[in-house]
């Protein structure tokens, strides 16, 4: 999978270890309605292992300490074991996010020694999950395979994609997690990108839905002893964590402004999330190594432009009327696409660099 980011606890604006989020292929056994990467069975594109190895080396030098492999379905990337082994040899923590339909005992057994944490996507009750996954029996297949993951001893969590219509399903998912031995549930708001943008254009959760999810997460976590993390911030959290959310300028290090760095299946490197404006992408690993892309991006002042977008986002979101809760990266990304201000800044950067 997945339509989600790396497992919670690994990332983000709360100052946790910087994450290199790699999507090595769009190949997938499913073609889910909510897929942000438009992955599917007919997709063939996969990134070269040497290219990704160079990316990991440079990523570590830049301060990225965790590799999070997502997709497409990572288990359909032929070189997955080698990629994970390379990350481990560089001292990185490794995580894999999967739809769980292929994690049979045999397949998972080969990967398990290379994985520090695995996240499995569960999107509600069996019928809800199968509907959004557009595959009858998808839930049952994934649930069966959880036994192999549990038996391997690799800590695992579930990822639940929150839409405007399914916060009530969180109760089922957290109970299912508790009964399955999962340590956590990550609630990730639907991202309107890729197939999700055309198939579910009205389903992005609004701030009320996000705040319900925060409340439900607290209740369920307390009741069931499962860590339930929602990728959303309340208004109070926004105000309390300005220093972690808004990077200081001038930005000297990539990790200061991009605690998550996304490498998509086209080898494009983007800070924070897929939805950040392509104008703020670092570029393509097929054109230059990550170290070079990062150096040029910072020299051109792109880090400051992104930091300004963070500052503007924070100011707008904390001005009245406040919203009950927001998905921070989504809000920043939207502002990078709302571009007169960003375009002017980028133009200024280009002019001063030339
Ligand atoms: S959301 Fe579905 S189609 Fe997309 S990568 Fe995950 S499992 Fe595959």
mmCIF file of C-alpha atoms and ligand atoms in Angstrom:
data_model
loop_
_atom_site.group_PDB
_atom_site.id
_atom_site.type_symbol
_atom_site.label_atom_id
_atom_site.label_comp_id
_atom_site.label_asym_id
_atom_site.label_seq_id
_atom_site.Cartn_x
_atom_site.Cartn_y
_atom_site.Cartn_z
ATOM 1 C CA UNK A 1 0.000 0.000 0.000
ATOM 2 C CA UNK A 2 -0.637 2.670 0.837
ATOM 3 C CA UNK A 3 -2.607 5.757 0.941
ATOM 4 C CA UNK A 4 -0.910 6.718 4.129
ATOM 5 C CA UNK A 5 2.321 8.111 5.433
ATOM 6 C CA UNK A 6 4.808 6.190 7.538
ATOM 7 C CA UNK A 7 3.687 4.789 10.847
ATOM 8 C CA UNK A 8 3.119 7.358 13.514
ATOM 9 C CA UNK A 9 5.870 7.921 15.970
ATOM 10 C CA UNK A 10 8.274 8.127 13.072
ATOM 11 C CA UNK A 11 7.823 11.547 11.782
ATOM 12 C CA UNK A 12 6.663 14.938 11.480
ATOM 13 C CA UNK A 13 6.087 18.224 13.026
ATOM 14 C CA UNK A 14 6.513 16.933 16.520
ATOM 15 C CA UNK A 15 10.226 16.678 16.148
ATOM 16 C CA UNK A 16 10.720 12.944 15.745
ATOM 17 C CA UNK A 17 13.448 11.319 13.640
ATOM 18 C CA UNK A 18 13.446 12.512 10.018
ATOM 19 C CA UNK A 19 11.949 9.984 7.607
ATOM 20 C CA UNK A 20 12.806 9.109 4.046
ATOM 21 C CA UNK A 21 9.513 7.898 2.627
ATOM 22 C CA UNK A 22 10.169 5.815 -0.477
ATOM 23 C CA UNK A 23 7.557 4.568 -2.922
ATOM 24 C CA UNK A 24 9.642 2.227 -5.090
ATOM 25 C CA UNK A 25 6.807 1.062 -7.340
ATOM 26 C CA UNK A 26 3.199 1.742 -8.293
ATOM 27 C CA UNK A 27 2.610 -1.938 -8.815
ATOM 28 C CA UNK A 28 -0.144 -3.171 -6.573
ATOM 29 C CA UNK A 29 -2.427 -6.163 -6.323
ATOM 30 C CA UNK A 30 -5.298 -3.765 -5.628
ATOM 31 C CA UNK A 31 -6.646 -0.589 -7.217
ATOM 32 C CA UNK A 32 -8.307 1.079 -4.251
ATOM 33 C CA UNK A 33 -10.664 4.002 -4.669
ATOM 34 C CA UNK A 34 -8.746 6.074 -2.107
ATOM 35 C CA UNK A 35 -5.260 5.466 -3.521
ATOM 36 C CA UNK A 36 -3.264 8.691 -3.698
ATOM 37 C CA UNK A 37 -0.635 7.198 -5.977
ATOM 38 C CA UNK A 38 -2.995 5.682 -8.592
ATOM 39 C CA UNK A 39 -1.277 2.360 -8.069
ATOM 40 C CA UNK A 40 -2.674 -0.849 -9.493
ATOM 41 C CA UNK A 41 -2.091 -4.241 -11.088
ATOM 42 C CA UNK A 42 -1.336 -2.810 -14.538
ATOM 43 C CA UNK A 43 1.373 -0.441 -13.287
ATOM 44 C CA UNK A 44 4.912 -1.616 -13.965
ATOM 45 C CA UNK A 45 7.188 1.285 -13.058
ATOM 46 C CA UNK A 46 9.758 0.440 -10.388
ATOM 47 C CA UNK A 47 12.791 2.364 -9.216
ATOM 48 C CA UNK A 48 16.296 1.063 -9.744
ATOM 49 C CA UNK A 49 17.927 -0.327 -6.596
ATOM 50 C CA UNK A 50 21.253 1.427 -7.237
ATOM 51 C CA UNK A 51 19.459 4.730 -7.560
ATOM 52 C CA UNK A 52 17.684 4.126 -4.255
ATOM 53 C CA UNK A 53 20.881 2.951 -2.556
ATOM 54 C CA UNK A 54 22.531 6.248 -3.458
ATOM 55 C CA UNK A 55 19.464 8.038 -2.153
ATOM 56 C CA UNK A 56 19.735 6.227 1.192
ATOM 57 C CA UNK A 57 23.429 7.027 1.521
ATOM 58 C CA UNK A 58 22.799 10.709 0.871
ATOM 59 C CA UNK A 59 19.686 10.657 3.036
ATOM 60 C CA UNK A 60 21.671 9.394 6.012
ATOM 61 C CA UNK A 61 24.322 12.066 5.431
ATOM 62 C CA UNK A 62 21.543 14.666 5.431
ATOM 63 C CA UNK A 63 20.149 13.377 8.732
ATOM 64 C CA UNK A 64 17.355 11.005 7.676
ATOM 65 C CA UNK A 65 17.372 8.122 10.123
ATOM 66 C CA UNK A 66 14.386 6.089 9.021
ATOM 67 C CA UNK A 67 13.392 4.468 5.759
ATOM 68 C CA UNK A 68 9.623 4.086 5.356
ATOM 69 C CA UNK A 69 8.733 1.987 2.332
ATOM 70 C CA UNK A 70 5.269 2.364 0.907
ATOM 71 C CA UNK A 71 3.884 2.040 -2.565
ATOM 72 C CA UNK A 72 2.181 0.645 -4.535
ATOM 73 C CA UNK A 73 2.402 -2.540 -2.609
ATOM 74 C CA UNK A 74 5.997 -2.778 -1.331
ATOM 75 C CA UNK A 75 5.940 -6.580 -1.407
ATOM 76 C CA UNK A 76 5.615 -6.349 -5.195
ATOM 77 C CA UNK A 77 8.895 -4.446 -5.446
ATOM 78 C CA UNK A 78 11.341 -7.169 -6.459
ATOM 79 C CA UNK A 79 14.306 -5.612 -4.660
ATOM 80 C CA UNK A 80 12.551 -4.856 -1.384
ATOM 81 C CA UNK A 81 14.711 -7.133 0.758
ATOM 82 C CA UNK A 82 17.886 -5.628 -0.695
ATOM 83 C CA UNK A 83 16.584 -2.097 -0.174
ATOM 84 C CA UNK A 84 15.767 -2.812 3.479
ATOM 85 C CA UNK A 85 19.117 -4.520 4.007
ATOM 86 C CA UNK A 86 20.893 -1.511 2.539
ATOM 87 C CA UNK A 87 19.050 0.816 4.887
ATOM 88 C CA UNK A 88 19.893 -1.364 7.857
ATOM 89 C CA UNK A 89 23.569 -1.450 6.857
ATOM 90 C CA UNK A 90 23.516 2.349 6.930
ATOM 91 C CA UNK A 91 22.074 2.331 10.440
ATOM 92 C CA UNK A 92 18.538 3.320 9.463
ATOM 93 C CA UNK A 93 15.367 2.078 11.075
ATOM 94 C CA UNK A 94 13.056 0.449 8.571
ATOM 95 C CA UNK A 95 9.293 0.412 8.258
ATOM 96 C CA UNK A 96 7.026 -1.074 5.633
ATOM 97 C CA UNK A 97 3.408 -0.164 4.972
ATOM 98 C CA UNK A 98 1.425 -2.876 3.218
ATOM 99 C CA UNK A 99 -2.131 -3.804 2.368
ATOM 100 C CA UNK A 100 -1.343 -7.111 4.048
ATOM 101 C CA UNK A 101 -2.804 -9.358 1.378
ATOM 102 C CA UNK A 102 0.594 -10.713 0.351
ATOM 103 C CA UNK A 103 2.259 -10.978 3.747
ATOM 104 C CA UNK A 104 1.922 -14.742 3.902
ATOM 105 C CA UNK A 105 4.157 -16.638 6.325
ATOM 106 C CA UNK A 106 6.564 -17.554 3.542
ATOM 107 C CA UNK A 107 6.891 -14.089 2.015
ATOM 108 C CA UNK A 108 6.882 -12.236 5.295
ATOM 109 C CA UNK A 109 9.357 -14.664 6.835
ATOM 110 C CA UNK A 110 12.020 -13.538 4.366
ATOM 111 C CA UNK A 111 11.455 -9.846 5.078
ATOM 112 C CA UNK A 112 10.745 -9.837 8.798
ATOM 113 C CA UNK A 113 14.406 -9.811 9.965
ATOM 114 C CA UNK A 114 14.906 -6.599 7.969
ATOM 115 C CA UNK A 115 11.903 -4.670 9.279
ATOM 116 C CA UNK A 116 11.640 -2.713 12.529
ATOM 117 C CA UNK A 117 7.942 -1.969 12.276
ATOM 118 C CA UNK A 118 5.187 -2.827 9.818
ATOM 119 C CA UNK A 119 1.898 -1.024 9.252
ATOM 120 C CA UNK A 120 -1.084 -2.813 7.743
ATOM 121 C CA UNK A 121 -3.994 -0.949 6.196
ATOM 122 C CA UNK A 122 -7.453 -1.632 7.584
ATOM 123 C CA UNK A 123 -10.191 0.759 6.501
ATOM 124 C CA UNK A 124 -13.173 -0.244 8.603
ATOM 125 C CA UNK A 125 -15.419 -3.250 8.950
ATOM 126 C CA UNK A 126 -14.875 -6.108 6.484
ATOM 127 C CA UNK A 127 -17.549 -4.809 4.122
ATOM 128 C CA UNK A 128 -16.313 -1.197 4.326
ATOM 129 C CA UNK A 129 -12.724 -2.286 3.787
ATOM 130 C CA UNK A 130 -13.616 -4.479 0.803
ATOM 131 C CA UNK A 131 -15.708 -1.677 -0.720
ATOM 132 C CA UNK A 132 -12.954 0.951 -0.666
ATOM 133 C CA UNK A 133 -10.351 -1.655 -1.655
ATOM 134 C CA UNK A 134 -12.699 -2.734 -4.466
ATOM 135 C CA UNK A 135 -11.921 -6.376 -3.779
ATOM 136 C CA UNK A 136 -14.265 -8.862 -2.193
ATOM 137 C CA UNK A 137 -12.411 -10.867 0.452
ATOM 138 C CA UNK A 138 -9.629 -8.295 0.862
ATOM 139 C CA UNK A 139 -10.275 -7.864 4.594
ATOM 140 C CA UNK A 140 -10.357 -11.620 5.218
ATOM 141 C CA UNK A 141 -7.068 -12.151 3.362
ATOM 142 C CA UNK A 142 -5.328 -9.392 5.307
ATOM 143 C CA UNK A 143 -6.737 -10.566 8.629
ATOM 144 C CA UNK A 144 -5.480 -14.106 7.933
ATOM 145 C CA UNK A 145 -1.978 -12.841 7.276
ATOM 146 C CA UNK A 146 -1.768 -10.884 10.515
ATOM 147 C CA UNK A 147 -1.023 -14.191 12.221
ATOM 148 C CA UNK A 148 2.211 -14.531 10.246
ATOM 149 C CA UNK A 149 3.227 -10.984 11.179
ATOM 150 C CA UNK A 150 2.382 -11.517 14.815
ATOM 151 C CA UNK A 151 4.311 -14.783 14.873
ATOM 152 C CA UNK A 152 7.384 -13.066 13.404
ATOM 153 C CA UNK A 153 7.635 -10.802 16.440
ATOM 154 C CA UNK A 154 7.941 -7.642 14.329
ATOM 155 C CA UNK A 155 5.919 -4.874 16.021
ATOM 156 C CA UNK A 156 2.952 -3.977 13.883
ATOM 157 C CA UNK A 157 0.252 -1.364 13.729
ATOM 158 C CA UNK A 158 -2.804 -0.702 11.611
ATOM 159 C CA UNK A 159 -3.392 2.298 9.371
ATOM 160 C CA UNK A 160 -6.928 3.561 8.924
ATOM 161 C CA UNK A 161 -7.741 6.104 6.228
ATOM 162 C CA UNK A 162 -10.176 8.639 7.648
ATOM 163 C CA UNK A 163 -12.730 10.107 5.262
ATOM 164 C CA UNK A 164 -15.626 12.478 5.795
ATOM 165 C CA UNK A 165 -17.881 9.460 6.274
ATOM 166 C CA UNK A 166 -16.183 6.829 8.391
ATOM 167 C CA UNK A 167 -15.098 8.120 11.802
ATOM 168 C CA UNK A 168 -17.613 5.752 13.392
ATOM 169 C CA UNK A 169 -15.639 2.812 11.930
ATOM 170 C CA UNK A 170 -12.651 3.698 14.095
ATOM 171 C CA UNK A 171 -14.283 1.878 16.991
ATOM 172 C CA UNK A 172 -14.246 -1.372 15.006
ATOM 173 C CA UNK A 173 -10.675 -0.855 13.815
ATOM 174 C CA UNK A 174 -9.251 -0.187 17.288
ATOM 175 C CA UNK A 175 -11.104 -3.190 18.735
ATOM 176 C CA UNK A 176 -9.759 -5.258 15.837
ATOM 177 C CA UNK A 177 -6.247 -3.956 16.547
ATOM 178 C CA UNK A 178 -6.524 -4.854 20.224
ATOM 179 C CA UNK A 179 -7.741 -8.345 19.361
ATOM 180 C CA UNK A 180 -4.996 -8.852 16.777
ATOM 181 C CA UNK A 181 -2.049 -7.845 18.908
ATOM 182 C CA UNK A 182 -1.400 -4.614 17.000
ATOM 183 C CA UNK A 183 0.414 -2.008 19.055
ATOM 184 C CA UNK A 184 -1.057 1.028 17.421
ATOM 185 C CA UNK A 185 -3.583 2.463 15.031
ATOM 186 C CA UNK A 186 -2.624 5.397 12.873
ATOM 187 C CA UNK A 187 -5.544 7.443 11.603
ATOM 188 C CA UNK A 188 -4.524 9.139 8.400
ATOM 189 C CA UNK A 189 -6.821 11.675 6.731
ATOM 190 C CA UNK A 190 -7.637 10.936 3.108
ATOM 191 C CA UNK A 191 -5.340 12.780 0.728
ATOM 192 C CA UNK A 192 -7.013 14.026 -2.444
ATOM 193 C CA UNK A 193 -4.277 13.019 -4.812
ATOM 194 C CA UNK A 194 -4.067 10.418 -7.555
ATOM 195 C CA UNK A 195 -7.104 8.169 -7.888
ATOM 196 C CA UNK A 196 -8.647 9.485 -4.667
ATOM 197 C CA UNK A 197 -9.024 12.921 -6.251
ATOM 198 C CA UNK A 198 -11.240 11.587 -9.017
ATOM 199 C CA UNK A 199 -13.029 8.777 -7.213
ATOM 200 C CA UNK A 200 -13.658 10.389 -3.819
ATOM 201 C CA UNK A 201 -13.541 14.142 -4.447
ATOM 202 C CA UNK A 202 -15.955 14.952 -1.598
ATOM 203 C CA UNK A 203 -14.497 12.588 0.968
ATOM 204 C CA UNK A 204 -11.630 14.579 2.474
ATOM 205 C CA UNK A 205 -12.441 14.863 6.208
ATOM 206 C CA UNK A 206 -13.259 18.351 7.384
ATOM 207 C CA UNK A 207 -12.117 19.850 10.674
ATOM 208 C CA UNK A 208 -15.169 18.598 12.550
ATOM 209 C CA UNK A 209 -14.531 15.047 11.402
ATOM 210 C CA UNK A 210 -10.869 15.374 12.346
ATOM 211 C CA UNK A 211 -11.763 16.606 15.812
ATOM 212 C CA UNK A 212 -14.212 13.722 16.284
ATOM 213 C CA UNK A 213 -11.379 11.397 15.312
ATOM 214 C CA UNK A 214 -9.093 12.989 17.934
ATOM 215 C CA UNK A 215 -11.735 12.520 20.625
ATOM 216 C CA UNK A 216 -12.500 8.951 19.546
ATOM 217 C CA UNK A 217 -8.798 8.146 19.449
ATOM 218 C CA UNK A 218 -8.363 9.282 23.033
ATOM 219 C CA UNK A 219 -11.397 7.333 24.233
ATOM 220 C CA UNK A 220 -10.522 4.123 22.407
ATOM 221 C CA UNK A 221 -6.849 4.297 23.300
ATOM 222 C CA UNK A 222 -7.698 4.589 26.987
ATOM 223 C CA UNK A 223 -10.308 1.841 26.889
ATOM 224 C CA UNK A 224 -8.315 -0.698 24.915
ATOM 225 C CA UNK A 225 -4.679 0.056 25.657
ATOM 226 C CA UNK A 226 -3.805 0.617 21.997
ATOM 227 C CA UNK A 227 -1.903 3.723 20.933
ATOM 228 C CA UNK A 228 -4.232 5.556 18.563
ATOM 229 C CA UNK A 229 -2.559 8.396 16.720
ATOM 230 C CA UNK A 230 -4.479 10.788 14.489
ATOM 231 C CA UNK A 231 -2.531 12.773 11.901
ATOM 232 C CA UNK A 232 -4.315 15.930 12.981
ATOM 233 C CA UNK A 233 -3.712 18.780 15.384
ATOM 234 C CA UNK A 234 -6.265 20.563 17.524
ATOM 235 C CA UNK A 235 -6.234 24.355 17.703
ATOM 236 C CA UNK A 236 -4.561 24.167 21.117
ATOM 237 C CA UNK A 237 -1.844 21.848 19.788
ATOM 238 C CA UNK A 238 -1.213 24.193 16.883
ATOM 239 C CA UNK A 239 -0.641 27.102 19.235
ATOM 240 C CA UNK A 240 1.499 25.052 21.616
ATOM 241 C CA UNK A 241 3.811 23.623 18.961
ATOM 242 C CA UNK A 242 4.640 26.605 16.778
ATOM 243 C CA UNK A 243 8.372 26.085 17.214
ATOM 244 C CA UNK A 244 8.124 22.525 15.912
ATOM 245 C CA UNK A 245 5.775 23.414 13.051
ATOM 246 C CA UNK A 246 7.393 26.550 11.682
ATOM 247 C CA UNK A 247 11.091 26.171 10.804
ATOM 248 C CA UNK A 248 13.448 29.015 11.648
ATOM 249 C CA UNK A 249 14.774 30.958 8.657
ATOM 250 C CA UNK A 250 17.177 30.965 6.990
ATOM 251 C CA UNK A 251 16.819 27.219 6.538
ATOM 252 C CA UNK A 252 20.274 25.646 6.550
ATOM 253 C CA UNK A 253 19.396 21.961 6.749
ATOM 254 C CA UNK A 254 16.904 19.984 4.736
ATOM 255 C CA UNK A 255 15.618 18.042 7.738
ATOM 256 C CA UNK A 256 14.721 21.314 9.472
ATOM 257 C CA UNK A 257 12.031 22.056 6.905
ATOM 258 C CA UNK A 258 11.397 18.581 5.508
ATOM 259 C CA UNK A 259 11.255 16.062 8.375
ATOM 260 C CA UNK A 260 9.549 13.831 5.834
ATOM 261 C CA UNK A 261 11.080 13.532 2.386
ATOM 262 C CA UNK A 262 8.994 11.689 -0.203
ATOM 263 C CA UNK A 263 10.557 9.781 -3.095
ATOM 264 C CA UNK A 264 7.784 8.751 -5.466
ATOM 265 C CA UNK A 265 7.767 5.969 -8.045
ATOM 266 C CA UNK A 266 8.871 8.465 -10.730
ATOM 267 C CA UNK A 267 11.985 9.233 -8.658
ATOM 268 C CA UNK A 268 10.751 12.750 -7.863
ATOM 269 C CA UNK A 269 11.753 14.001 -4.419
ATOM 270 C CA UNK A 270 9.222 16.206 -2.624
ATOM 271 C CA UNK A 271 9.303 17.656 0.889
ATOM 272 C CA UNK A 272 6.626 16.716 3.431
ATOM 273 C CA UNK A 273 3.898 15.153 1.310
ATOM 274 C CA UNK A 274 2.893 14.313 -2.255
ATOM 275 C CA UNK A 275 0.585 17.298 -2.311
ATOM 276 C CA UNK A 276 3.225 19.985 -1.936
ATOM 277 C CA UNK A 277 3.464 22.061 -5.109
ATOM 278 C CA UNK A 278 5.717 20.492 -7.761
ATOM 279 C CA UNK A 279 7.441 23.892 -7.853
ATOM 280 C CA UNK A 280 8.890 23.066 -4.455
ATOM 281 C CA UNK A 281 10.060 19.567 -5.395
ATOM 282 C CA UNK A 282 13.794 18.958 -5.051
ATOM 283 C CA UNK A 283 13.906 17.309 -8.472
ATOM 284 C CA UNK A 284 14.462 13.859 -9.901
ATOM 285 C CA UNK A 285 16.906 11.239 -8.661
ATOM 286 C CA UNK A 286 17.250 10.273 -12.300
ATOM 287 C CA UNK A 287 18.860 13.681 -12.892
ATOM 288 C CA UNK A 288 21.082 13.960 -9.823
ATOM 289 C CA UNK A 289 21.796 12.305 -6.502
ATOM 290 C CA UNK A 290 19.855 13.370 -3.455
ATOM 291 C CA UNK A 291 22.839 15.175 -1.952
ATOM 292 C CA UNK A 292 23.150 17.385 -5.025
ATOM 293 C CA UNK A 293 19.399 18.005 -5.257
ATOM 294 C CA UNK A 294 19.302 18.979 -1.588
ATOM 295 C CA UNK A 295 22.294 21.304 -1.840
ATOM 296 C CA UNK A 296 20.908 23.102 -4.894
ATOM 297 C CA UNK A 297 17.417 23.326 -3.403
ATOM 298 C CA UNK A 298 18.707 24.960 -0.238
ATOM 299 C CA UNK A 299 21.049 27.288 -2.120
ATOM 300 C CA UNK A 300 18.167 28.431 -4.285
ATOM 301 C CA UNK A 301 16.214 29.414 -1.181
ATOM 302 C CA UNK A 302 13.482 26.811 -1.626
ATOM 303 C CA UNK A 303 13.764 25.858 2.047
ATOM 304 C CA UNK A 304 12.933 29.410 3.041
ATOM 305 C CA UNK A 305 9.967 29.466 0.667
ATOM 306 C CA UNK A 306 8.622 26.307 2.263
ATOM 307 C CA UNK A 307 9.326 27.683 5.752
ATOM 308 C CA UNK A 308 7.386 30.826 4.793
ATOM 309 C CA UNK A 309 4.488 28.641 3.675
ATOM 310 C CA UNK A 310 4.607 26.924 7.081
ATOM 311 C CA UNK A 311 4.617 30.293 8.862
ATOM 312 C CA UNK A 312 1.707 31.561 6.774
ATOM 313 C CA UNK A 313 -0.209 28.339 7.384
ATOM 314 C CA UNK A 314 0.299 28.608 11.127
ATOM 315 C CA UNK A 315 -0.770 32.272 11.208
ATOM 316 C CA UNK A 316 -3.900 31.627 9.170
ATOM 317 C CA UNK A 317 -4.907 28.567 11.151
ATOM 318 C CA UNK A 318 -4.474 30.243 14.531
ATOM 319 C CA UNK A 319 -6.364 33.406 13.540
ATOM 320 C CA UNK A 320 -10.070 33.493 14.350
ATOM 321 C CA UNK A 321 -12.295 31.766 13.538
ATOM 322 C CA UNK A 322 -10.201 28.775 14.538
ATOM 323 C CA UNK A 323 -10.936 25.358 13.172
ATOM 324 C CA UNK A 324 -11.388 22.510 15.616
ATOM 325 C CA UNK A 325 -8.618 20.386 14.064
ATOM 326 C CA UNK A 326 -6.478 20.284 10.931
ATOM 327 C CA UNK A 327 -4.145 17.962 9.069
ATOM 328 C CA UNK A 328 -1.034 20.111 9.155
ATOM 329 C CA UNK A 329 0.833 18.805 6.109
ATOM 330 C CA UNK A 330 -2.290 19.021 3.993
ATOM 331 C CA UNK A 331 -2.782 22.635 5.040
ATOM 332 C CA UNK A 332 0.835 23.540 4.268
ATOM 333 C CA UNK A 333 0.681 21.723 0.940
ATOM 334 C CA UNK A 334 -2.489 23.551 -0.053
ATOM 335 C CA UNK A 335 -0.815 26.877 0.613
ATOM 336 C CA UNK A 336 2.184 25.945 -1.495
ATOM 337 C CA UNK A 337 -0.235 25.411 -4.352
ATOM 338 C CA UNK A 338 -2.080 28.663 -3.748
ATOM 339 C CA UNK A 339 0.658 30.369 -5.451
ATOM 340 C CA UNK A 340 0.872 34.031 -6.113
ATOM 341 C CA UNK A 341 3.017 34.533 -2.985
ATOM 342 C CA UNK A 342 5.060 31.363 -3.451
ATOM 343 C CA UNK A 343 5.548 32.053 -7.160
ATOM 344 C CA UNK A 344 6.840 35.546 -6.419
ATOM 345 C CA UNK A 345 9.253 34.187 -3.821
ATOM 346 C CA UNK A 346 10.493 31.460 -6.126
ATOM 347 C CA UNK A 347 10.999 33.976 -8.892
ATOM 348 C CA UNK A 348 13.021 36.121 -6.485
ATOM 349 C CA UNK A 349 15.132 33.080 -5.546
ATOM 350 C CA UNK A 350 15.805 32.244 -9.178
ATOM 351 C CA UNK A 351 16.726 35.846 -9.951
ATOM 352 C CA UNK A 352 19.100 36.163 -7.011
ATOM 353 C CA UNK A 353 20.718 32.784 -7.756
ATOM 354 C CA UNK A 354 21.373 33.636 -11.402
HETATM 355 S S1 LIG B 1 -4.114 2.393 -1.609
HETATM 356 FE FE1 LIG B 1 -4.645 0.388 -2.514
HETATM 357 S S2 LIG B 1 -4.043 0.576 -4.680
HETATM 358 FE FE2 LIG B 1 -2.988 2.201 -3.564
HETATM 359 S S3 LIG B 1 -1.026 1.349 -3.048
HETATM 360 FE FE3 LIG B 1 -2.374 1.016 -1.256
HETATM 361 S S4 LIG B 1 -3.231 -1.032 -1.587
HETATM 362 FE FE4 LIG B 1 -2.373 -0.384 -3.555
#
